[in-house]
CSV table of C-alpha atoms and ligand atoms in Angstrom, one decimal:
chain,number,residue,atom,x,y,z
A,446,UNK,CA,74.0,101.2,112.5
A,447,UNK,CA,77.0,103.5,111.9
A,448,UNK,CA,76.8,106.6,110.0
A,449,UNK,CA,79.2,105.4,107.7
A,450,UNK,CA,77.0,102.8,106.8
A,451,UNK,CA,73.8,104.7,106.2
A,452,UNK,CA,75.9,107.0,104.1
A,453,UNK,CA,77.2,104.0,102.2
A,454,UNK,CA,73.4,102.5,102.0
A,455,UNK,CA,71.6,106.1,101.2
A,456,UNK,CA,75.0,106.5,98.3
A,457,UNK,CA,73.7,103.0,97.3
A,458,UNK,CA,70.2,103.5,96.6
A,459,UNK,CA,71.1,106.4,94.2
A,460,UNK,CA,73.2,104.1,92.6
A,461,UNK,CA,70.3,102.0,92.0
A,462,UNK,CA,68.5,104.8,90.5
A,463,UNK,CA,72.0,105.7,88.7
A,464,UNK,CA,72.0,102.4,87.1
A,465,UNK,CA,68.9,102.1,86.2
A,466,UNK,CA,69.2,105.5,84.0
A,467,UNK,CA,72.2,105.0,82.5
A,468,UNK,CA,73.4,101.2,82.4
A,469,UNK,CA,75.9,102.0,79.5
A,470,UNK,CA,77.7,104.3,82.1
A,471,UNK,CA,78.8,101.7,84.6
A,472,UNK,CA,81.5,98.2,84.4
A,473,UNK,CA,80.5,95.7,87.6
A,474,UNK,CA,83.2,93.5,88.4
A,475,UNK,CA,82.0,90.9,91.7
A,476,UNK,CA,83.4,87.7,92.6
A,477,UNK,CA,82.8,85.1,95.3
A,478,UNK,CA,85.4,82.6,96.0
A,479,UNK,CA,85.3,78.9,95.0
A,480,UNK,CA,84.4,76.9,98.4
A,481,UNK,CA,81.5,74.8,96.8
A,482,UNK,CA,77.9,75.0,95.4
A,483,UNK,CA,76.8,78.7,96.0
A,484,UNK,CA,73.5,78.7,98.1
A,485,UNK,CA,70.3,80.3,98.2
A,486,UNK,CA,71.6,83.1,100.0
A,487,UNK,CA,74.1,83.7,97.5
A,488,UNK,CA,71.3,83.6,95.2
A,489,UNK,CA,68.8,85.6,96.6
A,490,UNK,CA,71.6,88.3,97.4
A,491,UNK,CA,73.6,88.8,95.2
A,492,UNK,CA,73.3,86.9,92.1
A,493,UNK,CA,70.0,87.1,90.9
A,494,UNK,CA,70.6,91.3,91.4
A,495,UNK,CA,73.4,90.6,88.8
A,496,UNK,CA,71.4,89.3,86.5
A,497,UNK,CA,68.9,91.6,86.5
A,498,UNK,CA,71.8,94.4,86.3
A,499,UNK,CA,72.7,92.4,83.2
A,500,UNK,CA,69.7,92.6,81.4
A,501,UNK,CA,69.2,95.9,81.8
A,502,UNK,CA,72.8,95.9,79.8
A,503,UNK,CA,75.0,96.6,82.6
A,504,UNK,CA,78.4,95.5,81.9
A,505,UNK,CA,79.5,92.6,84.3
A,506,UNK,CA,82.3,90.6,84.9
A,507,UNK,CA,82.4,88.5,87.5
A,508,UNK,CA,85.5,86.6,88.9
A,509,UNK,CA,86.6,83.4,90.7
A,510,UNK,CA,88.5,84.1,93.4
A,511,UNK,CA,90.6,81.3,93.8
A,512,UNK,CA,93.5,82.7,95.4
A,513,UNK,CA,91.1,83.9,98.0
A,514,UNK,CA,90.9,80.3,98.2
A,515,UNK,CA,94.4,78.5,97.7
A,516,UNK,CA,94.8,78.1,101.7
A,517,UNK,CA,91.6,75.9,101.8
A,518,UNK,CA,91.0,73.3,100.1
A,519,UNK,CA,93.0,73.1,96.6
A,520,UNK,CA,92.4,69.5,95.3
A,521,UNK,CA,88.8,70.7,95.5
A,522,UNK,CA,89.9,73.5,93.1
A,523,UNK,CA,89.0,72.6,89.8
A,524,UNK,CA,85.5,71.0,90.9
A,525,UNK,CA,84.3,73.8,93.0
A,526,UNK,CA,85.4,76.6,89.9
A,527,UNK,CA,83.6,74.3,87.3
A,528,UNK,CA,80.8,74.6,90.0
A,529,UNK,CA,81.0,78.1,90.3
A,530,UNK,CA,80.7,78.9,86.5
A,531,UNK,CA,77.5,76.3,86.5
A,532,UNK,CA,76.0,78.1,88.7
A,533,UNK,CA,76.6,81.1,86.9
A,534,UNK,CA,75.0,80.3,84.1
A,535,UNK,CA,72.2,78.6,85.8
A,536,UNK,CA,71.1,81.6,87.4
A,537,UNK,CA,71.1,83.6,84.5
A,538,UNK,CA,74.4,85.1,83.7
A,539,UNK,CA,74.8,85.2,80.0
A,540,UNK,CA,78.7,84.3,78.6
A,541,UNK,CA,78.2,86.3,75.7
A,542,UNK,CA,78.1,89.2,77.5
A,543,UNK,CA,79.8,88.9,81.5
A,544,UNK,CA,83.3,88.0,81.1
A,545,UNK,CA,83.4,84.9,83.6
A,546,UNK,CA,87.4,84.4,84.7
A,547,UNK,CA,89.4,82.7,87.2
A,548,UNK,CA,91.7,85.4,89.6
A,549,UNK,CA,94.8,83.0,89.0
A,550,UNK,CA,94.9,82.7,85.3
A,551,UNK,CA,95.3,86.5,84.4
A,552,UNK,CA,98.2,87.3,85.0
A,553,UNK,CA,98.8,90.6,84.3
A,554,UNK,CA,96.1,91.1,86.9
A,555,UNK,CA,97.9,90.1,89.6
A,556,UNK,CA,101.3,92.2,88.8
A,557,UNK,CA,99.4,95.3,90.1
A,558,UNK,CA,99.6,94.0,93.3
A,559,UNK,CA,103.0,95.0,94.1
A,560,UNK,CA,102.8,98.8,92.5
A,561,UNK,CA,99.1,98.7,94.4
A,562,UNK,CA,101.0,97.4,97.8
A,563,UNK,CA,103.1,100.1,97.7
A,564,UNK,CA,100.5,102.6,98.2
A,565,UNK,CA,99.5,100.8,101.5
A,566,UNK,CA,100.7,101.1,104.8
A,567,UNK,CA,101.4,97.9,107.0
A,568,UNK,CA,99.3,99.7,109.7
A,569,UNK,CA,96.3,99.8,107.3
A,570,UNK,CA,96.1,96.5,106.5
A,571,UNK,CA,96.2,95.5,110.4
A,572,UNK,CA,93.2,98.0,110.9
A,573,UNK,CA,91.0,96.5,107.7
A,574,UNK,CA,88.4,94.5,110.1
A,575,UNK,CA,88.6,91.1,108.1
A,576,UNK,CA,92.4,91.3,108.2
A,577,UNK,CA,92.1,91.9,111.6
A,578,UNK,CA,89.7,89.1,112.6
A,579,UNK,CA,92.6,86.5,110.6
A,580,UNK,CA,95.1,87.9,112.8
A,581,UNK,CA,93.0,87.3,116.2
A,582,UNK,CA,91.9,83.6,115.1
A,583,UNK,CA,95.5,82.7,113.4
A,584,UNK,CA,98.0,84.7,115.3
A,585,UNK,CA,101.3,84.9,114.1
A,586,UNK,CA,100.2,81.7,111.7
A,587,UNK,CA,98.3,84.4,109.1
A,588,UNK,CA,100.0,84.4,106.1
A,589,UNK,CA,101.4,87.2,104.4
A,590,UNK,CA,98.9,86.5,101.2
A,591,UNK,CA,95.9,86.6,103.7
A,592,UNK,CA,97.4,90.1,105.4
A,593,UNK,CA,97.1,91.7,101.8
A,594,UNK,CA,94.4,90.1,101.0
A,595,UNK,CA,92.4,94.2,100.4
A,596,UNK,CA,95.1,95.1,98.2
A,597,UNK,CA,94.6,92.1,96.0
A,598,UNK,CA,90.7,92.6,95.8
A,599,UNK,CA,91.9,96.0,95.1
A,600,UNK,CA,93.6,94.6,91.6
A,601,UNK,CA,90.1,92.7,90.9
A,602,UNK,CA,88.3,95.8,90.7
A,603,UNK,CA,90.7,98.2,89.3
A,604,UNK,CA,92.2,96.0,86.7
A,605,UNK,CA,89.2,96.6,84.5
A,606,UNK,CA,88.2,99.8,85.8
A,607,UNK,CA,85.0,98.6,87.0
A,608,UNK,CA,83.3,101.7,88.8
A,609,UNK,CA,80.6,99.5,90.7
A,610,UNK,CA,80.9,96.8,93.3
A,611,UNK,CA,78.1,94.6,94.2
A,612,UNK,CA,78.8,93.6,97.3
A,613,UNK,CA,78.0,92.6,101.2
A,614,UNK,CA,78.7,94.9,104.6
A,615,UNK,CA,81.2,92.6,105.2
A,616,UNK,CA,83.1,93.5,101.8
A,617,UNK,CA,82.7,97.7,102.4
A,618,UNK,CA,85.9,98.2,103.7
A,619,UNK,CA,87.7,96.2,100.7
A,620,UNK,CA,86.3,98.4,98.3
A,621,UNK,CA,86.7,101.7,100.5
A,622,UNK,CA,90.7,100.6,100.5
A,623,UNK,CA,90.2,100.1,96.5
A,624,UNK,CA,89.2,103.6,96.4
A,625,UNK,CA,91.6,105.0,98.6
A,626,UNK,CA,94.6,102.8,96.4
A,627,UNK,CA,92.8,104.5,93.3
A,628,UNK,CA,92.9,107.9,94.6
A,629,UNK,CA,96.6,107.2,95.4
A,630,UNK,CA,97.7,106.0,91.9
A,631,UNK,CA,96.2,109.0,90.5
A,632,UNK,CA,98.0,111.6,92.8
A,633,UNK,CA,101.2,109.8,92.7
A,634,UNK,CA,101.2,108.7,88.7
A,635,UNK,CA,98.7,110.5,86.8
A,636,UNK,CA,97.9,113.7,88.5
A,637,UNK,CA,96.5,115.9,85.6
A,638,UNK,CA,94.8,113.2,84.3
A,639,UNK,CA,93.6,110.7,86.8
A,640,UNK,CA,93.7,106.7,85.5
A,641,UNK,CA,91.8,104.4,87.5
A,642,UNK,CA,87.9,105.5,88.6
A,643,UNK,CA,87.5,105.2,92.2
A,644,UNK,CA,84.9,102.1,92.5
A,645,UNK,CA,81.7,102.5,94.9
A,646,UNK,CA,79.8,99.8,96.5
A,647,UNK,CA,76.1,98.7,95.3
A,648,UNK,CA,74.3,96.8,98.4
A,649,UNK,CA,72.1,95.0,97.6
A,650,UNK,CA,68.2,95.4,98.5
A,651,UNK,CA,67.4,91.8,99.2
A,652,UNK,CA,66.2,91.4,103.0
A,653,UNK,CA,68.7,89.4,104.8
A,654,UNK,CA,68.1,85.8,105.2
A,655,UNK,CA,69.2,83.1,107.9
A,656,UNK,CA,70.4,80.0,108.1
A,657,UNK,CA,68.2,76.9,108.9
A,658,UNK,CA,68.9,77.1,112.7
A,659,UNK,CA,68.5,80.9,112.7
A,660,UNK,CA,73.0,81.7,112.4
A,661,UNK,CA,74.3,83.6,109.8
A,662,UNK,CA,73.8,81.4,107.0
A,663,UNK,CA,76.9,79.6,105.6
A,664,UNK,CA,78.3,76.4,103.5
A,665,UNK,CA,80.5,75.2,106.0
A,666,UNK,CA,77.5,75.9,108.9
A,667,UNK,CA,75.3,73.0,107.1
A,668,UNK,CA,72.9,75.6,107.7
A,669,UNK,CA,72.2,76.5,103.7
A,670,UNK,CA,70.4,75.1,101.1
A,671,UNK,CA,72.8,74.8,97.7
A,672,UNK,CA,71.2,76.5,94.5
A,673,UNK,CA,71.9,73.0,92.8
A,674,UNK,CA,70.0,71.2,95.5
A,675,UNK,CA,67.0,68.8,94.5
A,676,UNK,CA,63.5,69.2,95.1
A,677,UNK,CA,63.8,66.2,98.4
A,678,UNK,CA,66.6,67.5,99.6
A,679,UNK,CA,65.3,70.7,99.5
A,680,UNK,CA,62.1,69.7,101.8
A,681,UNK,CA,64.2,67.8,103.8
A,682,UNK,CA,66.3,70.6,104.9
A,683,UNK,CA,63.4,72.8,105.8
A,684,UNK,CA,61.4,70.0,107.7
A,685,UNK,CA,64.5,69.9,109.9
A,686,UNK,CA,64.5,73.8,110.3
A,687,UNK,CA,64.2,75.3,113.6
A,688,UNK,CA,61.0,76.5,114.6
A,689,UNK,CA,59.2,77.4,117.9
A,690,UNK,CA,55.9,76.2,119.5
A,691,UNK,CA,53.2,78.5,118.9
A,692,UNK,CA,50.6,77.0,116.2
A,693,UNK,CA,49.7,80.3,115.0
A,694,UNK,CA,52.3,81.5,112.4
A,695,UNK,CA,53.0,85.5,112.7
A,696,UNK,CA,55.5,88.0,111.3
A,697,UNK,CA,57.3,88.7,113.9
A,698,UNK,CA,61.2,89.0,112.9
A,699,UNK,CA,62.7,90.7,116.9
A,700,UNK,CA,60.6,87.8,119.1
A,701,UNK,CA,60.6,85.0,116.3
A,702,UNK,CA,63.9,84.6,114.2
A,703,UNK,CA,63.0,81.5,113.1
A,704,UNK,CA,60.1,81.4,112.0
A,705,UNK,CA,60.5,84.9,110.2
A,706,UNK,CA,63.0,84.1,108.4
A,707,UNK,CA,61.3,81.2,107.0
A,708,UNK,CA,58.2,83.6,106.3
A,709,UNK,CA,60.8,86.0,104.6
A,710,UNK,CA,62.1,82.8,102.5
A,711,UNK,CA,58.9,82.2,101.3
A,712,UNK,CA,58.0,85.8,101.0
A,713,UNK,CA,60.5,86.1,98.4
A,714,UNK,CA,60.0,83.7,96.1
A,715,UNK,CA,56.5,84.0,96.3
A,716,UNK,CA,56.9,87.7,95.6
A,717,UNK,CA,54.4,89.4,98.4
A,718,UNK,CA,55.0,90.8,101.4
A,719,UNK,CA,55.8,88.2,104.6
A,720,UNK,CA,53.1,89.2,106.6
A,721,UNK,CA,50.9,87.7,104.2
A,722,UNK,CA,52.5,84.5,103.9
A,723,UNK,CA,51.8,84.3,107.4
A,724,UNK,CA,48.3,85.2,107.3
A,725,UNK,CA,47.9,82.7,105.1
A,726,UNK,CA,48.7,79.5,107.7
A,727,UNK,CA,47.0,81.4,110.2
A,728,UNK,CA,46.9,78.4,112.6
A,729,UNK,CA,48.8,75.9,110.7
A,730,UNK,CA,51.7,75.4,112.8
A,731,UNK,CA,55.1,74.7,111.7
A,732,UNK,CA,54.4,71.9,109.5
A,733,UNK,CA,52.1,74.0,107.3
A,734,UNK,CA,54.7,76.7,106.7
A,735,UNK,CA,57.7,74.5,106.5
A,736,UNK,CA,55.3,72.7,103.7
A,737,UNK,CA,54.4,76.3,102.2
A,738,UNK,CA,58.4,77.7,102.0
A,739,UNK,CA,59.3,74.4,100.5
A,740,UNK,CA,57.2,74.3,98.0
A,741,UNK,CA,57.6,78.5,97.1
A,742,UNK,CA,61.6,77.7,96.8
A,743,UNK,CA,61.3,74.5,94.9
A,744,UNK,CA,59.3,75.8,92.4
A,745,UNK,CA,61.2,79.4,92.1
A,746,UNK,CA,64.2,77.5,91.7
A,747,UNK,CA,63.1,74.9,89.5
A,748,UNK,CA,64.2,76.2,86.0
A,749,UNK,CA,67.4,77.4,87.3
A,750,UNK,CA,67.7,73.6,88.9
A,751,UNK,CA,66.7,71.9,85.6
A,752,UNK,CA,69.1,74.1,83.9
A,753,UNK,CA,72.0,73.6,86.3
A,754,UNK,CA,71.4,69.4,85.7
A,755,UNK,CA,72.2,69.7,82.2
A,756,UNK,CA,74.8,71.9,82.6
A,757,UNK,CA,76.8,69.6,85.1
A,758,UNK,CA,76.6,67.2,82.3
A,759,UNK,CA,78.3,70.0,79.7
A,760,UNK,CA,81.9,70.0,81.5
A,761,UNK,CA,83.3,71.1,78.6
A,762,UNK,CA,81.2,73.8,77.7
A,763,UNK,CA,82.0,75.2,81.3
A,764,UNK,CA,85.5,75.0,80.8
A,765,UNK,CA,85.2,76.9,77.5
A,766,UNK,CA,83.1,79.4,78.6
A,767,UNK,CA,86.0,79.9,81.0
A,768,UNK,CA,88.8,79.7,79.3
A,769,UNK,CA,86.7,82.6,77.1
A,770,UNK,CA,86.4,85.1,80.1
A,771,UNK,CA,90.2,84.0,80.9
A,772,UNK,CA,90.9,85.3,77.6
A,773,UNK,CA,89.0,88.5,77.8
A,774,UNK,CA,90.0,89.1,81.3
A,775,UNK,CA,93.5,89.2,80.4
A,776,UNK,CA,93.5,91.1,77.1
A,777,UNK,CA,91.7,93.8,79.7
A,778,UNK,CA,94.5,93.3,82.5
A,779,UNK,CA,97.2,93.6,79.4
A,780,UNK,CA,95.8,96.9,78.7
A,781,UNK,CA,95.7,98.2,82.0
A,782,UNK,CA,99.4,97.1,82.7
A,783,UNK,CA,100.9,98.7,79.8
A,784,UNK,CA,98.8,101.8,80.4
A,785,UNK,CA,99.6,101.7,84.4
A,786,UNK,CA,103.9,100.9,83.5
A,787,UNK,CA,103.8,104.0,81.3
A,788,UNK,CA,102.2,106.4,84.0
A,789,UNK,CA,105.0,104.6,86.4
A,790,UNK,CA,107.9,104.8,84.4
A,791,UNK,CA,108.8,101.3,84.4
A,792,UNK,CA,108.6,100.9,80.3
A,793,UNK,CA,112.2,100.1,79.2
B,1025,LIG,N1,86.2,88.7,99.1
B,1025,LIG,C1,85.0,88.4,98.4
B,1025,LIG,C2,84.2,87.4,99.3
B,1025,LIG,O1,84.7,86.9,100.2
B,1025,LIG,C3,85.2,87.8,97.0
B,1025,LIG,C4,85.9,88.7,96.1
B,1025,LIG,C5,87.2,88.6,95.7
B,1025,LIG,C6,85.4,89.9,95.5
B,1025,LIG,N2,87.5,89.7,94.8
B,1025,LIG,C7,86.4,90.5,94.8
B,1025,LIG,C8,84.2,90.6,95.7
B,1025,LIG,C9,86.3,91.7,94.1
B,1025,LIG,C10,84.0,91.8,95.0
B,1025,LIG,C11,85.1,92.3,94.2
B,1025,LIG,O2,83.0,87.3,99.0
């Protein structure tokens, strides 16, 4: 591990502690793009972290981001954010007190882009490793939106002044260039009196799972089981999970993936310690711990299932709840663009 990421994980855990203290003090802001049903590893994650940071009155706001998705799939739009906000309030996330909006409709948001790009160098941007891995699979095809895509996540978070960041490894650097922009405004604009906070990234704790087959767990992998899934589908899935031969089930996560993974699955929901699981089917073989992880999830998930069902029948209710956060997110954004046009002296 680098030592930029131990700092950011050891910074992290104080955080935690930080939070934990002082909710009142901190504004989250996280988002996930819209590419379908979030999964259980979204769930296990990141979301259910959220809405434990809600409850202990934390304020969040979470946001679609569909431009982050425009280059996909957009007839699949308007399903998959309707989705999104389901899930949301599935797992727990209360509308009357997250603000739950959609990147594209606040537009006042999205006019800090071009005062935040110009605190960026194109050389920066070519260096940010997920900007960097677009460029080596599309070549010369990546698109200019995609090349600033940082500086963009950079308006998400400081639009509101959010000062924490749920997020992944993968999503470090995004939130290290949203400091860095912050740091830059304030020098540049507001010296005496510096305007945005810089953000910092809260990991989460949750151990890392798998897919099915033992990859990185992903949608578009087929490797994931969808938070909406049903109870069948669910067992299904996990009968079909890669496994190895040995009949006696053991925690071992270096010489078997697999079947660790599943133990740590299991482990989770059953809230004790994966070892034990394990212990547990002793000689049982696959079947027996495919049987045991299927039932742990189903019935861990089961209320946020039952509430997900009746919310897919509520399409208007989701809607309204976003066209609220919409609402809220823009009034914010308004704010923050009058504020950040009088420190640039662009208010005619
Ligand atoms: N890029 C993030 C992802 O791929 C989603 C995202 C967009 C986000 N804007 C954000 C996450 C702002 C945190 C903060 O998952």
């Amino acid at each position: 591990m680098s030592s930029t990421l131990i700092a950011a994980e050891r910074r992290s855990a104080d955080l935690e502690q930080a939070v934990r203290s002082d909710p009142a003090s901190f504004r989250i802001l996280t988002g996930d793009r819209p590419t379908g049903p979030l999964h259980i590893g979204h769930y296990f994650g990141t979301l259910e972290n959220r809405v434990q940071l809600q409850q202990l009155g934390v304020e969040l706001l979470v946001l679609i981001a569909d431009y982050q998705a425009i280059t996909d799939s957009p007839a699949h739009l308007p399903g998959d954010v309707e989705g999104l906000v389901a899930d949301y309030l599935a797992a727990g996330i209360d509308p009357g007190r997250a603000v739950i909006f959609a990147h594209s409709q606040v537009a006042e948001l999205n006019q800090l882009v071009l005062p935040f790009l110009s605190l960026v160098s194109v050389s920066e941007l070519r260096r940010n490793p997920t900007v960097k891995d677009e460029i080596a699979a599309g070549g010369g095809a990546t698109s200019a939106l995609m090349f600033t895509y940082p500086v963009h996540q950079a308006a998400d978070i400081l639009f509101c002044h959010a000062n924490l960041v749920p997020v992944g490894r993968d999503q470090l650097p995004h939130v290290e260039l949203a400091r860095t922009i912050a740091r830059r405004f304030n020098d540049r604009y507001a010296p005496g009196a510096p305007y945005f906070p810089e953000p910092e990234a809260l990991m989460g704790t949750a151990p890392l799972l798998l897919g099915l087959d033992g990859r990185k767990m992903g949608k578009s992998r087929g490797n994931a089981i969808a938070l909406g899934a049903t109870a069948d589908e669910t067992a299904r899935q996990i009968r079909a999970a890669k496994t190895d031969a040995e009949r006696r089930i053991t925690y071992e996560p270096d010489r078997r993936p697999e079947v660790s993974n599943l133990l740590r699955l299991a482990a989770i929901c059953l809230d004790v310690p994966p070892g034990a699981v394990a212990e547990e089917i002793g000689d049982g073989g696959a079947s027996a711990l495919k049987r045991v992880v299927s039932d742990a999830l189903n019935d861990r998930l089961a209320p946020i299932r039952a509430r997900r069902a009746e919310l897919a029948g509520q399409r208007d209710h989701l809607r309204a709840v976003l066209a609220q956060g919409n609402a809220r997110a823009q009034e914010i954004a308004g704010e923050t663009l009058r504020a950040v046009k009088e420190l640039m002296h662009t208010r005619y």
